[in-house]
Coordinates of C-alpha atoms and ligand atoms in Angstrom, one line a residue:
X1 CA 66.2 65.4 98.3
X2 CA 65.2 67.2 101.5
X3 CA 62.6 64.6 102.4
X4 CA 65.4 62.3 103.3
X5 CA 66.2 64.8 106.1
X6 CA 63.1 63.8 108.0
X7 CA 63.9 61.9 111.1
X8 CA 60.3 60.6 111.4
X9 CA 59.2 59.7 107.9
X10 CA 55.6 59.1 108.9
X11 CA 55.2 62.8 109.3
X12 CA 55.2 63.1 105.5
X13 CA 51.6 62.2 104.9
X14 CA 50.1 62.2 101.4
X15 CA 46.6 61.3 102.5
X16 CA 43.8 63.2 104.2
X17 CA 43.1 62.7 107.9
X18 CA 39.4 62.2 108.6
X19 CA 37.7 60.5 111.6
X20 CA 41.1 59.4 112.9
X21 CA 41.9 57.5 109.6
X22 CA 44.2 58.3 106.7
X23 CA 42.2 58.3 103.5
X24 CA 42.7 58.8 99.7
X25 CA 40.1 60.1 97.3
X26 CA 37.8 57.2 96.4
X27 CA 38.3 58.1 92.7
X28 CA 42.1 58.3 93.1
X29 CA 42.2 62.0 92.1
X30 CA 45.1 64.0 93.5
X31 CA 46.6 67.5 93.6
X32 CA 50.4 68.0 93.0
X33 CA 52.5 69.8 95.5
X34 CA 55.7 71.5 94.4
X35 CA 58.8 73.1 96.0
X36 CA 58.8 76.8 95.2
X37 CA 62.6 76.8 95.2
X38 CA 62.8 74.8 92.0
X39 CA 59.2 74.3 90.9
X40 CA 59.5 70.5 91.1
X41 CA 56.6 68.4 92.2
X42 CA 57.6 66.3 95.2
X43 CA 54.3 64.8 96.3
X44 CA 50.5 64.7 95.9
X45 CA 47.5 65.0 98.2
X46 CA 44.0 63.6 97.6
X47 CA 41.4 65.7 95.8
X48 CA 38.4 64.6 97.8
X49 CA 34.9 64.6 96.4
X50 CA 31.9 66.4 97.7
X51 CA 30.6 63.2 99.3
X52 CA 34.0 62.7 101.0
X53 CA 33.8 66.2 102.4
X54 CA 30.3 65.5 103.7
X55 CA 31.7 62.4 105.3
X56 CA 34.3 64.5 107.1
X57 CA 31.5 66.8 108.3
X58 CA 29.7 63.7 109.8
X59 CA 32.9 62.5 111.4
X60 CA 33.4 66.0 112.9
X61 CA 29.8 65.9 114.3
X62 CA 30.5 62.5 115.9
X63 CA 33.9 63.8 117.2
X64 CA 32.2 66.8 118.7
X65 CA 29.8 64.6 120.7
X66 CA 32.7 62.9 122.3
X67 CA 34.9 65.9 122.7
X68 CA 32.3 68.2 124.3
X69 CA 31.7 65.7 127.1
X70 CA 35.4 65.7 128.1
X71 CA 36.3 67.9 131.1
X72 CA 38.2 71.1 130.4
X73 CA 41.2 69.6 132.1
X74 CA 41.1 66.5 129.9
X75 CA 41.0 68.7 126.8
X76 CA 43.8 70.8 128.1
X77 CA 46.0 67.8 128.8
X78 CA 45.5 66.4 125.3
X79 CA 46.3 69.8 123.8
X80 CA 49.4 70.1 125.9
X81 CA 50.5 66.6 124.7
X82 CA 49.9 67.9 121.1
X83 CA 52.0 71.0 121.9
X84 CA 54.9 68.8 123.3
X85 CA 54.9 66.6 120.2
X86 CA 55.1 69.7 117.9
X87 CA 58.2 70.8 119.7
X88 CA 59.6 67.3 119.8
X89 CA 59.2 67.1 116.0
X90 CA 60.1 70.7 115.3
X91 CA 62.9 70.0 112.9
X92 CA 60.8 67.7 110.7
X93 CA 57.8 70.0 110.6
X94 CA 60.2 72.9 109.7
X95 CA 61.7 70.7 106.9
X96 CA 58.3 70.0 105.4
X97 CA 57.4 73.7 105.7
X98 CA 60.5 74.9 103.9
X99 CA 60.0 72.2 101.3
X100 CA 56.4 73.2 100.4
X101 CA 56.4 76.9 101.3
X102 CA 60.0 77.9 100.6
X103 CA 60.7 80.0 103.7
X104 CA 64.2 79.8 105.2
X105 CA 64.6 76.9 107.6
X106 CA 65.3 79.2 110.5
X107 CA 62.0 80.9 109.9
X108 CA 60.2 77.6 109.6
X109 CA 61.6 76.5 113.0
X110 CA 60.4 79.9 114.3
X111 CA 57.0 79.3 112.9
X112 CA 56.7 75.8 114.5
X113 CA 57.5 77.5 117.9
X114 CA 55.0 80.2 117.2
X115 CA 52.3 77.7 116.0
X116 CA 52.8 75.5 119.0
X117 CA 52.5 78.5 121.3
X118 CA 48.9 78.9 120.3
X119 CA 48.1 75.3 121.3
X120 CA 49.8 75.8 124.7
X121 CA 48.0 79.2 125.2
X122 CA 44.6 77.7 124.5
X123 CA 45.4 74.5 126.5
X124 CA 45.9 76.9 129.4
X125 CA 42.8 78.9 128.6
X126 CA 40.6 75.8 128.2
X127 CA 40.1 75.7 132.0
X128 CA 39.0 79.3 132.1
X129 CA 35.9 79.3 129.9
X130 CA 34.0 81.1 132.6
X131 CA 30.4 82.1 132.6
X132 CA 28.8 84.6 135.0
X133 CA 25.9 85.2 137.3
X134 CA 23.7 88.3 137.1
X135 CA 21.3 89.6 139.7
X136 CA 17.8 88.5 138.8
X137 CA 15.3 90.9 137.3
X138 CA 12.6 89.8 139.8
X139 CA 12.7 88.9 143.5
X140 CA 14.0 85.3 143.9
X141 CA 15.1 85.1 140.3
X142 CA 18.7 84.1 139.3
X143 CA 20.4 84.7 136.0
X144 CA 23.2 82.4 135.0
X145 CA 25.3 82.7 131.8
X146 CA 27.3 79.7 130.5
X147 CA 29.6 79.4 127.5
X148 CA 29.2 76.4 125.4
X149 CA 31.1 75.2 122.4
X150 CA 29.6 76.2 119.1
X151 CA 29.8 72.7 117.6
X152 CA 31.4 71.5 114.4
X153 CA 33.7 74.2 113.0
X154 CA 35.7 74.6 109.7
X155 CA 38.9 76.4 108.9
X156 CA 40.3 77.4 105.6
X157 CA 43.9 78.6 105.8
X158 CA 46.5 80.2 103.5
X159 CA 50.0 79.0 102.4
X160 CA 52.1 81.8 104.0
X161 CA 52.0 80.4 107.6
X162 CA 51.2 76.7 107.0
X163 CA 51.2 75.8 110.7
X164 CA 50.4 78.9 112.7
X165 CA 47.3 79.8 110.7
X166 CA 45.9 76.4 111.7
X167 CA 46.9 76.2 115.3
X168 CA 45.6 79.8 116.0
X169 CA 42.2 78.5 115.0
X170 CA 42.3 74.8 116.1
X171 CA 43.8 75.6 119.5
X172 CA 40.9 77.9 120.3
X173 CA 38.3 75.6 118.8
X174 CA 39.4 72.4 120.6
X175 CA 40.0 74.2 123.9
X176 CA 36.3 75.4 123.7
X177 CA 35.1 71.9 123.1
X178 CA 34.5 72.2 119.3
X179 CA 35.6 69.8 116.6
X180 CA 37.2 71.2 113.4
X181 CA 37.7 70.4 109.7
X182 CA 40.8 72.2 108.3
X183 CA 41.3 72.8 104.6
X184 CA 44.9 74.0 104.2
X185 CA 46.1 75.7 101.0
X186 CA 46.8 73.2 98.4
X187 CA 50.3 74.7 98.1
X188 CA 51.1 73.8 101.7
X189 CA 49.2 70.7 102.8
X190 CA 52.1 68.7 104.3
X191 CA 52.6 70.8 107.4
X192 CA 48.9 70.5 108.1
X193 CA 48.9 66.8 107.7
X194 CA 52.0 66.4 109.9
X195 CA 50.0 68.4 112.6
X196 CA 47.2 65.9 112.1
X197 CA 49.6 62.9 112.6
X198 CA 50.8 64.5 115.9
X199 CA 47.2 65.2 117.0
X200 CA 46.5 61.5 116.4
X201 CA 49.6 60.5 118.4
X202 CA 48.6 62.9 121.2
X203 CA 45.4 61.0 121.6
X204 CA 42.9 63.6 120.4
X205 CA 39.8 61.5 119.6
X206 CA 38.8 60.5 116.1
X207 CA 36.7 63.2 114.3
X208 CA 37.8 66.1 116.5
X209 CA 40.6 67.4 114.2
X210 CA 40.3 66.6 110.5
X211 CA 42.4 67.7 107.5
X212 CA 40.9 67.6 104.0
X213 CA 42.4 68.6 100.7
X214 CA 41.1 69.1 97.2
X215 CA 39.3 71.7 95.1
X216 CA 39.0 74.8 97.3
X217 CA 35.8 76.3 95.9
X218 CA 33.9 73.0 96.2
X219 CA 35.2 72.4 99.7
X220 CA 34.3 75.9 100.7
X221 CA 30.8 75.5 99.3
X222 CA 30.3 72.1 100.9
X223 CA 31.4 73.3 104.4
X224 CA 29.3 76.5 104.2
X225 CA 26.4 74.6 102.6
X226 CA 26.1 72.3 105.6
X227 CA 23.8 73.1 108.5
X228 CA 26.0 70.9 110.7
X229 CA 29.0 73.2 110.4
X230 CA 28.3 76.1 112.8
X231 CA 31.3 78.2 112.2
X232 CA 33.7 79.1 109.4
X233 CA 37.1 80.6 110.2
X234 CA 39.0 81.8 107.2
X235 CA 42.4 83.3 106.7
X236 CA 43.4 84.5 103.2
X237 CA 42.5 87.1 100.7
X238 CA 39.7 89.6 101.1
X239 CA 38.2 88.5 97.8
X240 CA 37.8 84.9 98.9
X241 CA 36.8 85.9 102.5
X242 CA 34.0 88.0 101.2
X243 CA 32.7 85.2 99.0
X244 CA 32.8 82.8 102.0
X245 CA 31.0 85.3 104.2
X246 CA 28.1 85.5 101.7
X247 CA 28.0 81.6 101.5
X248 CA 27.9 81.5 105.4
X249 CA 24.6 83.5 105.2
X250 CA 22.6 80.5 104.1
X251 CA 22.8 78.7 107.4
X252 CA 23.7 81.8 109.5
X253 CA 27.1 80.2 110.2
X254 CA 29.2 82.2 112.6
X255 CA 32.2 83.6 110.6
X256 CA 35.7 84.9 111.4
X257 CA 37.8 86.4 108.7
X258 CA 41.5 87.2 108.8
X259 CA 42.1 88.9 105.5
X260 CA 44.5 91.0 103.5
X261 CA 46.3 94.1 104.8
X262 CA 48.1 97.2 103.4
X263 CA 50.1 98.2 106.5
X264 CA 51.6 101.6 106.8
X265 CA 54.9 101.9 108.6
X266 CA 55.4 105.5 109.6
X267 CA 58.7 107.0 110.7
X268 CA 58.5 110.4 112.3
X269 CA 61.4 112.9 112.5
X270 CA 61.7 112.2 116.3
X271 CA 62.1 108.4 115.8
X272 CA 65.1 106.4 116.8
X273 CA 66.2 105.6 113.3
X274 CA 68.2 102.5 114.2
X275 CA 65.2 101.0 115.9
X276 CA 63.0 102.0 113.1
X277 CA 65.2 100.3 110.6
X278 CA 65.4 97.2 112.7
X279 CA 61.6 97.1 112.9
X280 CA 61.3 97.8 109.2
X281 CA 63.5 94.8 108.4
X282 CA 61.5 92.4 110.4
X283 CA 58.3 93.8 109.4
X284 CA 59.0 94.0 105.6
X285 CA 61.3 91.1 104.9
X286 CA 60.1 88.3 107.3
X287 CA 58.8 85.4 105.1
X288 CA 60.3 87.3 102.1
X289 CA 57.6 89.9 102.4
X290 CA 54.8 87.4 102.4
X291 CA 53.0 88.2 105.6
X292 CA 49.6 89.8 106.0
X293 CA 51.0 92.3 108.6
X294 CA 54.0 93.2 106.3
X295 CA 54.8 96.9 106.0
X296 CA 53.4 97.6 102.5
X297 CA 53.9 101.4 102.6
X298 CA 56.8 103.1 104.4
X299 CA 55.8 106.7 105.2
X300 CA 58.9 108.7 106.2
X301 CA 58.9 112.3 107.4
X302 CA 61.1 114.6 105.4
X303 CA 63.6 115.4 108.2
X304 CA 64.6 111.8 108.7
X305 CA 63.9 110.5 105.2
X306 CA 67.4 110.4 103.7
X307 CA 69.0 109.0 106.8
X308 CA 66.3 106.3 107.1
X309 CA 66.5 105.1 103.5
X310 CA 70.3 105.1 103.5
X311 CA 70.3 102.9 106.7
X312 CA 67.5 100.7 105.3
X313 CA 69.4 100.2 102.0
X314 CA 72.5 99.3 104.0
X315 CA 70.5 96.7 106.1
X316 CA 68.8 95.3 102.9
X317 CA 72.2 94.8 101.3
X318 CA 73.0 92.2 104.0
X319 CA 70.0 90.0 103.1
X320 CA 70.9 86.8 101.4
X321 CA 68.7 85.4 98.7
X322 CA 68.6 81.6 98.0
X323 CA 67.1 78.2 98.7
X324 CA 65.5 78.1 102.2
X325 CA 67.6 75.1 103.1
X326 CA 70.9 77.0 102.5
X327 CA 72.7 78.2 105.5
X328 CA 72.4 82.0 106.1
X329 CA 69.6 82.6 103.6
X330 CA 67.1 85.2 104.7
X331 CA 65.1 85.7 101.5
X332 CA 63.8 82.6 99.8
X333 CA 61.7 81.8 96.8
X334 CA 58.3 83.4 96.6
X335 CA 55.4 80.9 96.6
X336 CA 55.0 80.9 92.8
X337 CA 55.7 82.8 89.7
X338 CA 52.5 84.9 89.9
X339 CA 53.9 86.3 93.1
X340 CA 57.1 87.3 91.4
X341 CA 55.1 88.9 88.6
X342 CA 53.2 90.9 91.1
X343 CA 56.3 92.4 92.7
X344 CA 57.6 93.3 89.2
X345 CA 54.3 94.9 88.3
X346 CA 54.2 97.0 91.4
X347 CA 57.9 98.0 90.8
X348 CA 57.4 98.9 87.1
X349 CA 54.2 100.8 87.8
X350 CA 55.9 102.9 90.6
X351 CA 58.9 103.7 88.4
X352 CA 56.7 104.6 85.4
X353 CA 54.8 107.0 87.6
X354 CA 57.9 108.7 89.0
X355 CA 59.2 106.7 91.9
X356 CA 63.0 106.7 92.4
X357 CA 65.0 103.5 92.5
X358 CA 67.3 103.5 95.6
X359 CA 68.8 100.0 96.0
X360 CA 68.6 96.4 94.8
X361 CA 68.3 95.2 91.3
X362 CA 65.1 96.0 89.4
X363 CA 62.9 92.8 89.5
X364 CA 62.9 91.3 86.0
X365 CA 61.0 88.1 86.7
X366 CA 63.8 86.0 85.2
X367 CA 65.2 84.4 88.4
X368 CA 62.6 81.6 88.8
X369 CA 60.6 82.4 91.9
X370 CA 63.4 84.5 93.4
X371 CA 63.3 88.3 93.8
X372 CA 66.2 90.3 95.3
X373 CA 64.9 92.9 97.8
X374 CA 64.5 96.3 96.2
X375 CA 63.9 99.8 97.6
X376 CA 62.2 102.7 95.9
X377 CA 61.2 106.1 97.2
X378 CA 59.1 109.2 96.1
X379 CA 56.2 106.8 96.0
X380 CA 52.7 108.5 95.6
X381 CA 49.2 107.4 96.3
X382 CA 48.3 106.8 92.7
X383 CA 50.7 103.9 92.4
X384 CA 49.6 100.3 92.5
X385 CA 51.8 99.5 95.5
X386 CA 49.8 101.9 97.6
X387 CA 46.5 100.3 96.8
X388 CA 47.3 96.6 97.0
X389 CA 49.6 94.5 99.2
X390 CA 52.7 93.5 97.2
X391 CA 53.4 90.4 99.2
X392 CA 57.0 90.4 98.3
X393 CA 60.4 92.1 99.0
X394 CA 59.7 95.5 97.6
X395 CA 60.1 98.4 100.1
X396 CA 58.2 101.4 98.9
X397 CA 58.8 104.8 100.6
X398 CA 56.4 107.8 100.6
X399 CA 57.9 111.1 101.9
X400 CA 55.6 113.3 104.0
X401 CA 55.9 116.6 105.9
X402 CA 53.2 116.7 108.6
X403 CA 51.5 114.2 111.0
X404 CA 48.1 115.0 109.5
X405 CA 49.4 114.1 106.0
X406 CA 50.8 110.9 107.3
X407 CA 47.6 109.9 109.0
X408 CA 45.5 110.7 105.9
X409 CA 47.8 108.6 103.7
X410 CA 48.0 105.8 106.2
X411 CA 44.2 105.5 106.5
X412 CA 43.5 106.0 102.8
X413 CA 42.9 102.2 102.2
X414 CA 40.0 99.9 102.6
X415 CA 42.2 97.6 104.7
X416 CA 43.0 97.9 108.4
X417 CA 45.0 94.9 109.7
X418 CA 48.3 96.3 111.1
X419 CA 49.9 99.7 111.2
X420 CA 53.3 100.7 112.7
X421 CA 54.9 103.9 113.7
X422 CA 58.1 105.1 115.3
X423 CA 58.1 108.2 117.5
X424 CA 59.6 109.2 120.8
X425 CA 57.0 111.9 121.6
X426 CA 54.5 110.4 124.1
X427 CA 51.7 112.8 123.1
X428 CA 52.2 111.9 119.4
X429 CA 52.2 108.2 120.3
X430 CA 48.8 108.4 121.8
X431 CA 47.4 110.7 119.1
X432 CA 48.6 108.5 116.2
X433 CA 47.7 105.2 117.9
X434 CA 44.2 106.5 118.4
X435 CA 43.8 107.8 114.9
X436 CA 45.2 104.9 112.9
X437 CA 42.4 102.7 111.5
X438 CA 43.9 99.2 112.1
X439 CA 43.3 96.3 114.5
X440 CA 46.9 96.0 115.4
X441 CA 49.3 98.9 116.0
X442 CA 53.1 98.4 116.5
X443 CA 54.4 101.4 118.4
X444 CA 58.2 101.4 118.1
X445 CA 57.8 97.7 117.4
X446 CA 58.0 95.8 114.1
X447 CA 57.1 92.2 115.4
X448 CA 53.5 92.2 116.7
X449 CA 52.3 88.7 116.6
X450 CA 52.1 86.5 119.7
X451 CA 49.5 84.2 121.3
X452 CA 48.7 86.4 124.2
X453 CA 47.4 89.4 122.1
X454 CA 44.2 89.6 120.0
X455 CA 45.1 89.4 116.4
X456 CA 42.7 90.7 113.7
X457 CA 41.7 93.5 111.5
X458 CA 39.1 96.2 110.9
X459 CA 37.5 97.4 107.6
X460 CA 38.2 95.0 104.7
X461 CA 40.8 93.2 106.8
X462 CA 38.4 91.0 108.6
X463 CA 36.1 90.2 111.5
X464 CA 36.9 88.6 114.8
X465 CA 40.1 88.1 116.8
X466 CA 42.5 85.2 117.1
X467 CA 44.8 84.5 120.0
X468 CA 44.5 86.0 123.5
X469 CA 41.5 85.2 125.8
X470 CA 39.3 86.8 123.1
X471 CA 40.2 84.0 120.7
X472 CA 38.0 81.6 122.6
X473 CA 34.9 83.8 122.2
X474 CA 34.9 82.9 118.5
X475 CA 34.2 79.3 119.3
X476 CA 31.7 79.6 122.1
X477 CA 28.1 80.7 122.4
X478 CA 26.6 82.3 125.4
X479 CA 23.7 80.5 127.0
X480 CA 21.5 82.4 129.4
X481 CA 19.6 80.5 132.1
X482 CA 16.7 82.4 133.7
X483 CA 16.1 80.6 137.0
X484 CA 12.6 81.6 138.2
X485 CA 11.7 82.3 141.7
X486 CA 10.2 79.5 143.9
Ligands
LIG1 P1 43.5 82.9 99.1 O1 43.7 82.8 97.7 O2 42.4 83.7 99.6 O3 43.6 81.5 99.8 C1 43.4 81.2 101.1 C2 42.7 79.9 101.3 O4 41.4 79.9 100.7 C3 43.5 78.7 100.6 O5 43.3 77.6 101.4 C4 42.7 78.6 99.3 O6 42.8 77.3 98.8 C5 41.3 78.8 99.7 N1 40.4 79.3 98.7 C6 40.7 79.9 97.5 N2 39.5 80.1 96.8 C7 38.5 79.6 97.6 C8 37.1 79.5 97.4 N3 36.5 80.0 96.3 N4 36.4 79.0 98.4 C9 37.0 78.5 99.5 N5 38.3 78.5 99.7 C10 39.1 79.1 98.8 O7 44.8 83.7 99.8 P2 46.3 83.3 99.7 O8 46.9 83.9 98.5 O9 46.5 81.8 99.9 O10 46.9 84.0 101.0 C11 47.4 85.2 101.0 C12 46.3 86.2 101.6 O11 46.0 85.8 102.9 C13 46.9 87.6 101.7 O12 45.9 88.5 101.3 C14 47.2 87.8 103.1 O13 47.2 89.1 103.6 C15 46.1 87.0 103.8 N6 46.5 86.6 105.1 C16 45.9 87.1 106.2 C17 46.2 86.8 107.5 C18 45.5 87.4 108.6 O14 45.7 86.9 109.7 N7 44.8 88.5 108.5 C19 47.2 85.9 107.7 C20 47.9 85.3 106.6 C21 47.5 85.7 105.3 P3 43.8 76.9 97.6 O15 45.0 77.8 97.7 O16 44.1 75.5 97.8 O17 43.0 77.2 96.3

């Protein structure tokens, strides 16, 4: 059992972390957590009641009163301690992540580094929550603008990046002086709870960082239904994000949404094909195709099309499918069987409507939660794969002739998270970068996420930005002081 690999057993927590305490549900209710590699349940977490979630909100309110009074330097030091502990326990956090999420261990280690980097980034930014002074509107008047923490905040996070989707929010919230209640996906609560254990060890005061588990709709309604919670930050599907945004209206809660994508990945005739394939492999197959910034639609210009798909097929042939703990595995189990069925449905629909199979076995849904990467071309706009993110290892290629056609297809989606393109023509680079409707553009680059840059989408892909200096804005309010003349 992979749990025996843990060097620090206390990182495997099957309780919620509220007000600096580890708690069970009063009524003993629990939620099962399984390993996507074999579907076996290996633990449970509490299914907290509404009263217990309200208790967590009160705890976060008390935590906020303590935390906001700390100096920026004190908050930064505690965040840096948390960061150090994450790296110290990288192997254990990665083990828990692979166990509950499935991703290859090497990717889990990478995610711990990536997740911790947000804590470090915001620890550094904590001391730079600057305000401004503005010349007064009347003689002798002074205008001063300060930035204050919003207060108690809540985060609801998805299963595909069980650590980073939390630290990207919590790092900013805590740096700004806010407290936070995190509701991780029930599929992947153990990474979140391990982070809470380390926050505790780092000395972050009780009530400042809390992790609750249970029925997601009830928890969402309770958090958004509370006038104490001043901000909801959600990462997940557009459907749930839209629902939560409506719920936030009741108390005019500030809201940030990091939602679904449908990224185009355009390869123009003048691209460096080797770099484009390299970028495509990272972009499409990282996390076995389960990232919100995954290339969902490859758009390849006719002059380079055959060369690109032959090189891509070759690179895909080197991917190894298997249990995330197995050495050399690059493609692990998908999160559950519904995810497998979705890849199969998109593939079958594309083939039925005239797409051409290029490489990889046709997904048949009979290999448990595993899907071997598959490549199809001659994809057209009427196919399901063009309308909806596949979230799995299906590479779907659309052939196009002109730049105008490519842009029209690329922007023909309600989503606008990431878009990628490969070209060596500087004029085209600017034209296409300007015209693509997305919050993040990879130009000759397939890996776009890092803590220093603002991450977020336009259109139905969300509101607000995470990471970068802008990430802090989501957790502060401007306060304007009008200092009258003598
Ligand atoms: P999801 O079904 O929307 O779930 C996300 C989170 O919301 C989970 O914690 C889930 O809890 C919770 N949830 C579900 N229904 C809820 C409700 N009615 N009220 C409150 N919370 C609720 O999305 P997912 O399938 O886990 O994640 C994949 C999606 O996330 C994809 O669309 C992907 O593109 C998107 N994503 C976006 C970004 C980004 O930065 N833009 C990053 C990563 C993922 P339970 O699972 O416990 O029910």
